[in-house]
PDB file of C-alpha atoms in Angstrom:
ATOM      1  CA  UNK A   1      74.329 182.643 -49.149  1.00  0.00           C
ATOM      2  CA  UNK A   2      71.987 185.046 -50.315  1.00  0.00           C
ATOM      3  CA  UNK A   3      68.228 184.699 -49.458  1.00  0.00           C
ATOM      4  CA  UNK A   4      67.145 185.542 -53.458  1.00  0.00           C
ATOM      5  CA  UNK A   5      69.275 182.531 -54.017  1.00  0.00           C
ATOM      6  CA  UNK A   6      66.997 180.023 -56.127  1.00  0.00           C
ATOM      7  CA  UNK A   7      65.798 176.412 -54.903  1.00  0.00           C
ATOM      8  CA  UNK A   8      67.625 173.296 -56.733  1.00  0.00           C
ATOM      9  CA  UNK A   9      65.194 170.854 -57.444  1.00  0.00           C
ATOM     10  CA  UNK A  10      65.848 167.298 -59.354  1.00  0.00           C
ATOM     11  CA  UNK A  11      64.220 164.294 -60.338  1.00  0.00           C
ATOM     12  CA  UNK A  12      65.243 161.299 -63.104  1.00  0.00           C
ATOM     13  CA  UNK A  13      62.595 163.470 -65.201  1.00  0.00           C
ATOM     14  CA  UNK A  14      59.278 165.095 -65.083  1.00  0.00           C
ATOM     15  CA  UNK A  15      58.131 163.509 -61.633  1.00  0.00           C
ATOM     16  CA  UNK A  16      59.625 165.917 -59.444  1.00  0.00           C
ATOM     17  CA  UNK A  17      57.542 168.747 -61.022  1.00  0.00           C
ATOM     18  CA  UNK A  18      54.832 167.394 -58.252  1.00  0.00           C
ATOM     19  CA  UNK A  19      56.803 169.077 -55.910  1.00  0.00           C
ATOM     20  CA  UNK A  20      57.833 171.671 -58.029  1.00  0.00           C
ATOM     21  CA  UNK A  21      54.401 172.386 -58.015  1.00  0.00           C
ATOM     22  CA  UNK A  22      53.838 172.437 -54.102  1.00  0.00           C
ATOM     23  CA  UNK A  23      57.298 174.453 -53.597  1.00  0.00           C
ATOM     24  CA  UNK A  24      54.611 176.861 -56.344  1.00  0.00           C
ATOM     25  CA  UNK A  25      52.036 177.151 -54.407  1.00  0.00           C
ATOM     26  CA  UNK A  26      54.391 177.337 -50.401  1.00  0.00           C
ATOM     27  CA  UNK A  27      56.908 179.235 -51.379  1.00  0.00           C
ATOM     28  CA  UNK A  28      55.595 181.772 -54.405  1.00  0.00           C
ATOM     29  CA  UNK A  29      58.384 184.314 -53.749  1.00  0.00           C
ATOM     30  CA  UNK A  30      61.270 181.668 -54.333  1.00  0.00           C
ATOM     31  CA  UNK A  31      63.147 181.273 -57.738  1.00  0.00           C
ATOM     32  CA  UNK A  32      63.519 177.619 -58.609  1.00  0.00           C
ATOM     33  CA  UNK A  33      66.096 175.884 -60.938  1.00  0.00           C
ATOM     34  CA  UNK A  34      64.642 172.316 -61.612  1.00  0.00           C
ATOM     35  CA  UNK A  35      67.001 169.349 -63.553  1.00  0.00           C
ATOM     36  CA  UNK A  36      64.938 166.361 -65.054  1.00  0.00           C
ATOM     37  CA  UNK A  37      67.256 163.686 -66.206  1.00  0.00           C
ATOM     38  CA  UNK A  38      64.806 162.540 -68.857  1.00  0.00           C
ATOM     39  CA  UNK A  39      67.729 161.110 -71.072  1.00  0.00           C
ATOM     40  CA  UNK A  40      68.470 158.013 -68.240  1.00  0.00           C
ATOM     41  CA  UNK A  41      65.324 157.900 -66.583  1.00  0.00           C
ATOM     42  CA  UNK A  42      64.280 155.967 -65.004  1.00  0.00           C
ATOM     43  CA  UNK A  43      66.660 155.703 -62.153  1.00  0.00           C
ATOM     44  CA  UNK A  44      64.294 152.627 -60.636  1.00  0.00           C
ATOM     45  CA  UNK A  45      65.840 149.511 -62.131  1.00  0.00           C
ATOM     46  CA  UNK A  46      69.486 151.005 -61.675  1.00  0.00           C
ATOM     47  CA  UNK A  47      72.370 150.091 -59.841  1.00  0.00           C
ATOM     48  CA  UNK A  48      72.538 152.052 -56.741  1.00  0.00           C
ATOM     49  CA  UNK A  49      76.028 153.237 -57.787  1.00  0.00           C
ATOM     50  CA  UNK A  50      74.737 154.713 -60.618  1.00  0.00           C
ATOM     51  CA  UNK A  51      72.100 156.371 -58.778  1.00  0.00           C
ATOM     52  CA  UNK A  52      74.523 157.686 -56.791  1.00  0.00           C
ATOM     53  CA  UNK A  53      76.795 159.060 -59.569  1.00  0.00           C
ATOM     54  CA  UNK A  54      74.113 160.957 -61.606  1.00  0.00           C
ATOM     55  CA  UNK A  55      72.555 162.646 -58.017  1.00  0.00           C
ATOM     56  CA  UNK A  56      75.833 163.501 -57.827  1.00  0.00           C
ATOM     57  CA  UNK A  57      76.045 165.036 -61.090  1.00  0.00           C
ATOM     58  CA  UNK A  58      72.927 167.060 -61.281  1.00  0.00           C
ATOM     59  CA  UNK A  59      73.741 168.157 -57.804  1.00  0.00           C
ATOM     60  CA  UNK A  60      77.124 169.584 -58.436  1.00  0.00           C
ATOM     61  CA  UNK A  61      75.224 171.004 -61.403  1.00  0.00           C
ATOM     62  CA  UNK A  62      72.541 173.063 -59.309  1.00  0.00           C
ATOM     63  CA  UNK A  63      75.116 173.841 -56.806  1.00  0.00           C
ATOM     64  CA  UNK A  64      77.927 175.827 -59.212  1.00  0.00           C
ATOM     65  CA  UNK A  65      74.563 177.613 -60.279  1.00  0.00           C
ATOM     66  CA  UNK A  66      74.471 179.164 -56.594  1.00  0.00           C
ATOM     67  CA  UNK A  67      71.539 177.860 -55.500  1.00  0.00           C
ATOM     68  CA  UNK A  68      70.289 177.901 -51.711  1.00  0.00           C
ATOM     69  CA  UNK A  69      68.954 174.843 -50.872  1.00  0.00           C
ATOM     70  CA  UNK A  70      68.832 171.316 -52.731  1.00  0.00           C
ATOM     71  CA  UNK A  71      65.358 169.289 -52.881  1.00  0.00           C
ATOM     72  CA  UNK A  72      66.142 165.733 -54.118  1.00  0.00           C
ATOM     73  CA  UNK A  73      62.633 165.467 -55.404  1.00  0.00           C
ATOM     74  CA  UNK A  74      62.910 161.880 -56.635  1.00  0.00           C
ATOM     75  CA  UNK A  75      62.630 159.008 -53.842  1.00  0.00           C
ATOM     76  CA  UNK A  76      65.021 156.180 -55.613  1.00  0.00           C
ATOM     77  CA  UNK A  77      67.805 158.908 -55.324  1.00  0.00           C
ATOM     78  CA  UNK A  78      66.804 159.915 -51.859  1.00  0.00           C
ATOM     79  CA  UNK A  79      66.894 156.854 -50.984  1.00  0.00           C
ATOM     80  CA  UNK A  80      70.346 156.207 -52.502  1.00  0.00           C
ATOM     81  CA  UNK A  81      71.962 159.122 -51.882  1.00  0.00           C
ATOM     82  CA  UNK A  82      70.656 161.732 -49.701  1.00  0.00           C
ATOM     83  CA  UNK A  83      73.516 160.838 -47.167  1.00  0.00           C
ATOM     84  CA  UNK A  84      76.272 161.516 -49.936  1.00  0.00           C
ATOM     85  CA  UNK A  85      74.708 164.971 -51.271  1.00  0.00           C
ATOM     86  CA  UNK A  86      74.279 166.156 -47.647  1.00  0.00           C
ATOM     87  CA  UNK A  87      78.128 165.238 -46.696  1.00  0.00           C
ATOM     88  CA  UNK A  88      79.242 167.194 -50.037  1.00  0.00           C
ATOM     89  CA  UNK A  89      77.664 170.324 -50.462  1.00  0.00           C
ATOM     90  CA  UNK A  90      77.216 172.720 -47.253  1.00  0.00           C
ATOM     91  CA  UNK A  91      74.129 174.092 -48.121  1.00  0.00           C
ATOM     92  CA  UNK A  92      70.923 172.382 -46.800  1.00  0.00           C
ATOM     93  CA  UNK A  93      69.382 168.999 -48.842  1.00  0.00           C
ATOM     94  CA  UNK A  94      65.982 167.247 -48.387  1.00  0.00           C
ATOM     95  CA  UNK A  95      64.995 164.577 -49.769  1.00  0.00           C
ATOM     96  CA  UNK A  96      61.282 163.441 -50.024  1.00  0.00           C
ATOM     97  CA  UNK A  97      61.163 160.063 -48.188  1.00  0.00           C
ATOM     98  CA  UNK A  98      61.116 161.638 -44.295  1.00  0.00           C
ATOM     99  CA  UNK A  99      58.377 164.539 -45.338  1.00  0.00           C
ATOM    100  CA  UNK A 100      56.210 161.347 -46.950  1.00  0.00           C
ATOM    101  CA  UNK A 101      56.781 158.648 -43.576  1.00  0.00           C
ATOM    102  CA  UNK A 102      55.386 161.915 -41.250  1.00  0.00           C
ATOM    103  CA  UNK A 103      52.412 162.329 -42.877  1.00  0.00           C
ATOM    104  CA  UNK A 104      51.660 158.930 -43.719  1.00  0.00           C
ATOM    105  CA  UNK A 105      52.044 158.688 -39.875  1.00  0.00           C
ATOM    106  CA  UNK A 106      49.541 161.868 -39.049  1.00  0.00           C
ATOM    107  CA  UNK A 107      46.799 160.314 -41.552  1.00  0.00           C
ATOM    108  CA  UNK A 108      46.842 156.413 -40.440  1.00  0.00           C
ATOM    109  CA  UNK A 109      43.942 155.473 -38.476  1.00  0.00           C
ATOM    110  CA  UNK A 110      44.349 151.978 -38.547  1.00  0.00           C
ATOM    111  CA  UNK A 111      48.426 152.033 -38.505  1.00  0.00           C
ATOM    112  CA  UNK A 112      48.425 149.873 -41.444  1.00  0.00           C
ATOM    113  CA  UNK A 113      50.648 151.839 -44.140  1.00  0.00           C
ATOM    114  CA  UNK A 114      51.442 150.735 -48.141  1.00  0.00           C
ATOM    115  CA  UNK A 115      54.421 152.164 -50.047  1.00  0.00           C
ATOM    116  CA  UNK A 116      54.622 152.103 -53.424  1.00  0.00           C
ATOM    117  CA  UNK A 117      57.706 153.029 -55.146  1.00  0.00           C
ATOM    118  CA  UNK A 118      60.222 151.829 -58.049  1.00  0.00           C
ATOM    119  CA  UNK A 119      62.448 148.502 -57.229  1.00  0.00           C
ATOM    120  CA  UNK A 120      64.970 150.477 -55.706  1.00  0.00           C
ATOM    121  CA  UNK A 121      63.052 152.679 -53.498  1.00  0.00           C
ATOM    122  CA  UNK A 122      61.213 149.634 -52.213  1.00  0.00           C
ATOM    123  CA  UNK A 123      64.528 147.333 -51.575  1.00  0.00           C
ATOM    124  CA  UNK A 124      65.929 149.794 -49.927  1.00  0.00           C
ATOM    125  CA  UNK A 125      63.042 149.792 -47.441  1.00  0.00           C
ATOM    126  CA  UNK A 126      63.832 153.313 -46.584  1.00  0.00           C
ATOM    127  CA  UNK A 127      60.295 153.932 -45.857  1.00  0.00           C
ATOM    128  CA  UNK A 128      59.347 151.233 -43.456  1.00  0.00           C
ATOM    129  CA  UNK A 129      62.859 152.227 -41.732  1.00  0.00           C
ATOM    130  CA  UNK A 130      62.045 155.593 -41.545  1.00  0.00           C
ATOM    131  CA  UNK A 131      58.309 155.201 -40.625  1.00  0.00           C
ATOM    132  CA  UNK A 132      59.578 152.728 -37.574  1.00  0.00           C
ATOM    133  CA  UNK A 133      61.944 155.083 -36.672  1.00  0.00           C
ATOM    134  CA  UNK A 134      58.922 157.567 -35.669  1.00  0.00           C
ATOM    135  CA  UNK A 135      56.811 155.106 -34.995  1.00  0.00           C
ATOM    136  CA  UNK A 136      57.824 151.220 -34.368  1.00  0.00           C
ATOM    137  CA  UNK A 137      53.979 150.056 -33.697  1.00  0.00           C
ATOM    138  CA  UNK A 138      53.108 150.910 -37.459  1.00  0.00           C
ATOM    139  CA  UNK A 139      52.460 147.929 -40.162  1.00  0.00           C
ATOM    140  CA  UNK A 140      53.982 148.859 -43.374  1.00  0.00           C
ATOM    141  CA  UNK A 141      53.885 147.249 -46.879  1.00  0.00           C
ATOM    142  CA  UNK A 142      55.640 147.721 -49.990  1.00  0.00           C
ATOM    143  CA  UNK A 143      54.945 146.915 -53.554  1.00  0.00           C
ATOM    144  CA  UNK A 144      57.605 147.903 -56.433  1.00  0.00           C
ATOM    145  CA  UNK A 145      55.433 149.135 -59.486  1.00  0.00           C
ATOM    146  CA  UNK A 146      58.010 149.503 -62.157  1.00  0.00           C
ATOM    147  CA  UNK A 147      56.151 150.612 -65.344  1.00  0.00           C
ATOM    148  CA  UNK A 148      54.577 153.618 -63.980  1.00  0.00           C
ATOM    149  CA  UNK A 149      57.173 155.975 -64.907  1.00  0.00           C
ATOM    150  CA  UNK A 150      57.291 154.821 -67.799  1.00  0.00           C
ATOM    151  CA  UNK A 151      53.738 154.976 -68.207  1.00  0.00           C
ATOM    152  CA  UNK A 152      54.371 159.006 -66.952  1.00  0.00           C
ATOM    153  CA  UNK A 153      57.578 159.815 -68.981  1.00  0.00           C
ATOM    154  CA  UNK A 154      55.432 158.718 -72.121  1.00  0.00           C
ATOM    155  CA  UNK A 155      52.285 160.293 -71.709  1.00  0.00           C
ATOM    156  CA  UNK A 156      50.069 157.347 -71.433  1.00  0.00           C
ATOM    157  CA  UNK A 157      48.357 157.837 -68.352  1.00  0.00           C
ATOM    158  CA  UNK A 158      44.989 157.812 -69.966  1.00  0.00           C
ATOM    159  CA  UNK A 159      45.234 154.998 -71.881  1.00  0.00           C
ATOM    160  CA  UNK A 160      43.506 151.724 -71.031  1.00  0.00           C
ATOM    161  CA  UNK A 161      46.434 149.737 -71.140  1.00  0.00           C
ATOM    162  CA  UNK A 162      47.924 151.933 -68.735  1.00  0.00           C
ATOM    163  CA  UNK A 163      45.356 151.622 -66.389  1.00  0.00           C
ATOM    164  CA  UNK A 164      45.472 148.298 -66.347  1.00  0.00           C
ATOM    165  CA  UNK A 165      48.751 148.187 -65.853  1.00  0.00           C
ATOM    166  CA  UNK A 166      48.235 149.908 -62.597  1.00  0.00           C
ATOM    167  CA  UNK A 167      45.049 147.693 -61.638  1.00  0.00           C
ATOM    168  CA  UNK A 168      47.631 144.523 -62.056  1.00  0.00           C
ATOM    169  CA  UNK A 169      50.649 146.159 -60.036  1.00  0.00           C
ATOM    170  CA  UNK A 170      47.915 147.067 -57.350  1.00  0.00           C
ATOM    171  CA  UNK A 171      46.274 144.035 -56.727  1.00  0.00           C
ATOM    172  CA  UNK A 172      48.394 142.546 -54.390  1.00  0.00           C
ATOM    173  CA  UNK A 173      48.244 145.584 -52.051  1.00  0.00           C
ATOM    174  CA  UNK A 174      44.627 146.065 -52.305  1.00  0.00           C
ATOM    175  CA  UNK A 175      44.502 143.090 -50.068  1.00  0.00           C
ATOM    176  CA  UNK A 176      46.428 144.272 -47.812  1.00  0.00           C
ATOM    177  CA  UNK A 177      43.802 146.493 -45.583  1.00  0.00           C
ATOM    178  CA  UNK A 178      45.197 149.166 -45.437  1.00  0.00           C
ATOM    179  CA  UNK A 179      43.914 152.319 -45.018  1.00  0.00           C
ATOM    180  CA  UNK A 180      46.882 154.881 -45.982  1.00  0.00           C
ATOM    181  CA  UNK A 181      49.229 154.707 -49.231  1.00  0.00           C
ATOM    182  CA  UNK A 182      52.386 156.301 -49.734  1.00  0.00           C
ATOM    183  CA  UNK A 183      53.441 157.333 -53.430  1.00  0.00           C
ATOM    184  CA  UNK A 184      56.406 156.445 -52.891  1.00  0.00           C
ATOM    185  CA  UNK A 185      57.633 158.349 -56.680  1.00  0.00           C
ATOM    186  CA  UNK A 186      57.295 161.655 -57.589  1.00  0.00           C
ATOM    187  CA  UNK A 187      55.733 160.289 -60.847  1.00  0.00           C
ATOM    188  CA  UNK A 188      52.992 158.591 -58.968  1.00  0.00           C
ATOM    189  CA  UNK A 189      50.897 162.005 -58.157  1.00  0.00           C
ATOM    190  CA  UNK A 190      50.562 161.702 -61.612  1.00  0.00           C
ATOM    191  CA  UNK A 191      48.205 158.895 -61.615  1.00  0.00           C
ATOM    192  CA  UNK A 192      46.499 160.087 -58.592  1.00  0.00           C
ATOM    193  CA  UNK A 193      43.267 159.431 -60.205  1.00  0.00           C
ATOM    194  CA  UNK A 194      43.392 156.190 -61.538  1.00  0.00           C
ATOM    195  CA  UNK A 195      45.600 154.989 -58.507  1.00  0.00           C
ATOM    196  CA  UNK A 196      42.823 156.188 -56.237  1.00  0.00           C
ATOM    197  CA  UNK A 197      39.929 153.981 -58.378  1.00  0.00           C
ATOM    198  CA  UNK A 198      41.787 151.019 -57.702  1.00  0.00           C
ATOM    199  CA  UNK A 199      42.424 150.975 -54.374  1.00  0.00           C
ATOM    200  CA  UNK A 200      39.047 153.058 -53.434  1.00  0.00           C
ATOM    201  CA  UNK A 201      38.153 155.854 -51.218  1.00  0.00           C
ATOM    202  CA  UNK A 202      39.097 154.734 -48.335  1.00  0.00           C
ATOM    203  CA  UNK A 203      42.472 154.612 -48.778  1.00  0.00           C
ATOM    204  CA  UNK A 204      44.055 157.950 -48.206  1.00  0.00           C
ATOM    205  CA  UNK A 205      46.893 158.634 -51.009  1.00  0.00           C
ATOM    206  CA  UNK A 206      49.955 160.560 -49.802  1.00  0.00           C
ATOM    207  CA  UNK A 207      52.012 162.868 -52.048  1.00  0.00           C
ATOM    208  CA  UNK A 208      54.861 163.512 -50.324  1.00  0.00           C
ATOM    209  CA  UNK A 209      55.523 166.934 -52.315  1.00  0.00           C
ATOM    210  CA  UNK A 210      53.594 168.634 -49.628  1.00  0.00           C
ATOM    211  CA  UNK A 211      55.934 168.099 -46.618  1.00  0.00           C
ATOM    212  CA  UNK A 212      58.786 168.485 -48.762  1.00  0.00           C
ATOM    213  CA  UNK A 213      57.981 171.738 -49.673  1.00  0.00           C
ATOM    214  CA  UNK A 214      56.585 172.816 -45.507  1.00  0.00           C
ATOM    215  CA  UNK A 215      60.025 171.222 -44.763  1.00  0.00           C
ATOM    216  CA  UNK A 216      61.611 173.854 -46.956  1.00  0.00           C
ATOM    217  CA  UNK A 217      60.052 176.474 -46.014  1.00  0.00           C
ATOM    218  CA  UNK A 218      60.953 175.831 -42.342  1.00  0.00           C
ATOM    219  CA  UNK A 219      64.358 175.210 -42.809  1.00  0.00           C
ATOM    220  CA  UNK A 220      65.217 178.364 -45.163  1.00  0.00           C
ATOM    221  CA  UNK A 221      62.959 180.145 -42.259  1.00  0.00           C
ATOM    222  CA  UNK A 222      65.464 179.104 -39.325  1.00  0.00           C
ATOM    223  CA  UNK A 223      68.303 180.072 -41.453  1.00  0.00           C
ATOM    224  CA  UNK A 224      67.088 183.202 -42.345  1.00  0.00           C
ATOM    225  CA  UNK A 225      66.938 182.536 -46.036  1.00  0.00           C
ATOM    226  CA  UNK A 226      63.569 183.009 -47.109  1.00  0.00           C
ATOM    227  CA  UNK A 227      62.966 185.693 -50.316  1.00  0.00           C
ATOM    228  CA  UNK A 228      61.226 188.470 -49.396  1.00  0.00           C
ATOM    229  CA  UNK A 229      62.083 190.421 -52.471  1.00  0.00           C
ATOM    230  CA  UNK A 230      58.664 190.889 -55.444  1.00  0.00           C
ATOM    231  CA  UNK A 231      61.054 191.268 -58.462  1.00  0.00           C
ATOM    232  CA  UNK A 232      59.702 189.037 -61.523  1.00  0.00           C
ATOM    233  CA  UNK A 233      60.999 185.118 -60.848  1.00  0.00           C
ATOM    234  CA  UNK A 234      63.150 183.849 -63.958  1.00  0.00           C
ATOM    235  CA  UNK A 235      62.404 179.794 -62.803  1.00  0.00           C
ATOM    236  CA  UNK A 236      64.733 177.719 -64.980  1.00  0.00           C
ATOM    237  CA  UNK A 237      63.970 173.941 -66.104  1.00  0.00           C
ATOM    238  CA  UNK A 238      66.653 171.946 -67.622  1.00  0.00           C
ATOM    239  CA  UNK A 239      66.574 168.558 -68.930  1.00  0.00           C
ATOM    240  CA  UNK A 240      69.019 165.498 -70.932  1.00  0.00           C
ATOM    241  CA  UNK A 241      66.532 164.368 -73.534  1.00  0.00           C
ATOM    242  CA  UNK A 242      62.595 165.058 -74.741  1.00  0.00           C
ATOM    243  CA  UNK A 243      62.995 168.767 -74.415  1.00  0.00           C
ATOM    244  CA  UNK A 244      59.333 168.614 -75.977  1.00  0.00           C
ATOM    245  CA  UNK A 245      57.587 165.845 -74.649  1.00  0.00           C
ATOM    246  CA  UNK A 246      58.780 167.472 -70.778  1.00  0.00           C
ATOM    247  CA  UNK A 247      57.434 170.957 -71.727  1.00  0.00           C
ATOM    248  CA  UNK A 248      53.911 169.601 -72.799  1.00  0.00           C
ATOM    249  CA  UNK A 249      53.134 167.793 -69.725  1.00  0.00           C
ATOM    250  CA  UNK A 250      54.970 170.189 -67.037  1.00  0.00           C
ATOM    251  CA  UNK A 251      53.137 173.542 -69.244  1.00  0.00           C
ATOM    252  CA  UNK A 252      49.479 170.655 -68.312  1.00  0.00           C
ATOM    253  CA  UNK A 253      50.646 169.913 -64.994  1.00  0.00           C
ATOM    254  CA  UNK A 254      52.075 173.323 -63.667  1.00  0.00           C
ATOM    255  CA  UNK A 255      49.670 175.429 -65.752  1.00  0.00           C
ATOM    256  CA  UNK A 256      52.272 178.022 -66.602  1.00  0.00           C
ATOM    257  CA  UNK A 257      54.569 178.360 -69.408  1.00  0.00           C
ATOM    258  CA  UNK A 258      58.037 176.725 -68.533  1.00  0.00           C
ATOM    259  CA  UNK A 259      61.250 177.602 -70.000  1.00  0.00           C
ATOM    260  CA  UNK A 260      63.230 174.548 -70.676  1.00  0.00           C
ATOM    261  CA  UNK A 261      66.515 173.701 -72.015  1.00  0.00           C
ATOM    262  CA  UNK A 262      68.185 170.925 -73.234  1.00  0.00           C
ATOM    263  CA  UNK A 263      71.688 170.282 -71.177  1.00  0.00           C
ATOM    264  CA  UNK A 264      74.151 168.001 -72.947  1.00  0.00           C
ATOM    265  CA  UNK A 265      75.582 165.238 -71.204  1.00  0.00           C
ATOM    266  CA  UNK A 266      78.855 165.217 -73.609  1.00  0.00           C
ATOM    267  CA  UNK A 267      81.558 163.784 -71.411  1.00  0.00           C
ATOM    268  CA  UNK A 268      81.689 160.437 -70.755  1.00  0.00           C
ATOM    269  CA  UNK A 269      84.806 160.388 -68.291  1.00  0.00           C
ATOM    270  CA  UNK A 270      84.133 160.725 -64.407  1.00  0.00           C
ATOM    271  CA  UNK A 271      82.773 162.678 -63.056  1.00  0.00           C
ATOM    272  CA  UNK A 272      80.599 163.667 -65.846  1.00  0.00           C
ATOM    273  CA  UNK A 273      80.464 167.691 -66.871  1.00  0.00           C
ATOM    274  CA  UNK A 274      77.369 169.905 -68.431  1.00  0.00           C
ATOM    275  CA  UNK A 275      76.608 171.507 -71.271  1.00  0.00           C
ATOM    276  CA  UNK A 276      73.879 173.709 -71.511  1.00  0.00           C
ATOM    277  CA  UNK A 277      72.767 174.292 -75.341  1.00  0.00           C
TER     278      UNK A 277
END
């Protein structure tokens, strides 16, 4: 593997650009390829077999496009198949859940932890099992909060609705005194803000995009893969729907211009092939 190699990043759509953004501002010498699956997101209602085949996919598409190392930036398909991807491929894959339980773990002063995530992420309770796995004495709570991706993918964060949407989804949690939430979605850093006015200031927010990226870093360190070349980076974004809609909020979010194309999903036997047009 070469160490100018680029870093495969994917998420069920524009979510993962959160830790696009961190792998940015870590890592400014790597290339990235990034694949937002914005034509069957979201992934957080799905069966977990389904999950598994379109991580699958995307991963197999990154991969034949050389890449280094594979970031599942989206927690439902960590959750579902991080395993799977890491048997298959032998180059190195994160996923974002462990990165997320650590520092949720470092910042908890009262070891009383909330994780909010989509219905998948939460039933799978990957996050209290991974957070007792480090550290059994924690208290952790989940609440599923469906229609924020939605709220995301559509650009309605703003909106009034919207927020009360998330002041609805939030309330049972709020009661919950804790003093340390984990956004448990790549989407969710996304609503930072408005998150952080319901559940108030002293609750600590985690983005788990952070330790994703650190863990990155580390591991293309020990394996000697790091770019240490200055050429010009030619990062690539490609999506299955919204071409459009996912360059005007990742150009907002990333503040640089992205170059995005549209990747046809256009065989419908198993396993599915790509088509970039």
């Amino acid at each position: 593997m070469m160490s100018n190699a680029p870093i495969g990043l994917f998420d069920s759509g524009i979510g993962g650009l959160t830790v696009v953004q961190e792998v940015f501002r870590q890592l400014p010498q790597e290339e990235i390829l990034y694949f937002g699956d914005t034509l069957r997101c979201p992934y957080g209602d799905r069966d977990k077999n389904e999950i598994i085949r379109f991580s699958t996919e995307i991963g197999d598409f990154l991969v034949n496009r050389g890449v280094k190392l594979l970031i599942i930036a989206c927690n439902t398909a960590t959750a579902t198949s991080l395993s799977i991807l890491q048997q298959r491929y032998d180059i190195p894959v994160i996923g974002v859940i462990s990165p997320g339980s650590r520092a949720a773990i470092s910042m908890s002063k009262t070891m009383r932890v909330g994780v909010i995530g989509t219905r998948v992420t939460v039933a799978s309770d990957a996050y209290a099992k991974e957070i007792h796995r480090l550290n059994p004495k924690l208290y952790v709570v989940s609440q599923a909060c469906p229609e924020f991706v939605p709220i995301v993918e559509n650009d309605r964060i703003e909106t009034e609705a919207s927020k009360r949407i998330v002041a609805r989804d939030l309330a049972s949690i709020s009661t919950e005194n804790i003093d340390t939430l984990i956004l448990g979605c790549t989407h969710y850093p996304l609503l930072k803000h408005v998150i952080q006015d319901v559940m108030g200031s002293r609750v600590q927010l985690i983005n788990s995009a952070e330790e994703t990226a650190r863990e990155a870093s580390t591991i293309l360190s020990i394996k000697n893969l790091l770019n240490e070349r200055r050429s010009e980076k030619r990062h690539k974004f490609f999506v299955s729907a919204n071409v459009d809609t996912f360059r005007m909020i990742g150009e907002r979010w990333l503040g640089r211009k992205l170059d995005v194309e549209l990747v046809d999903l256009f065989n419908s036997n198993q396993p599915r092939t790509f088509r970039v047009i």
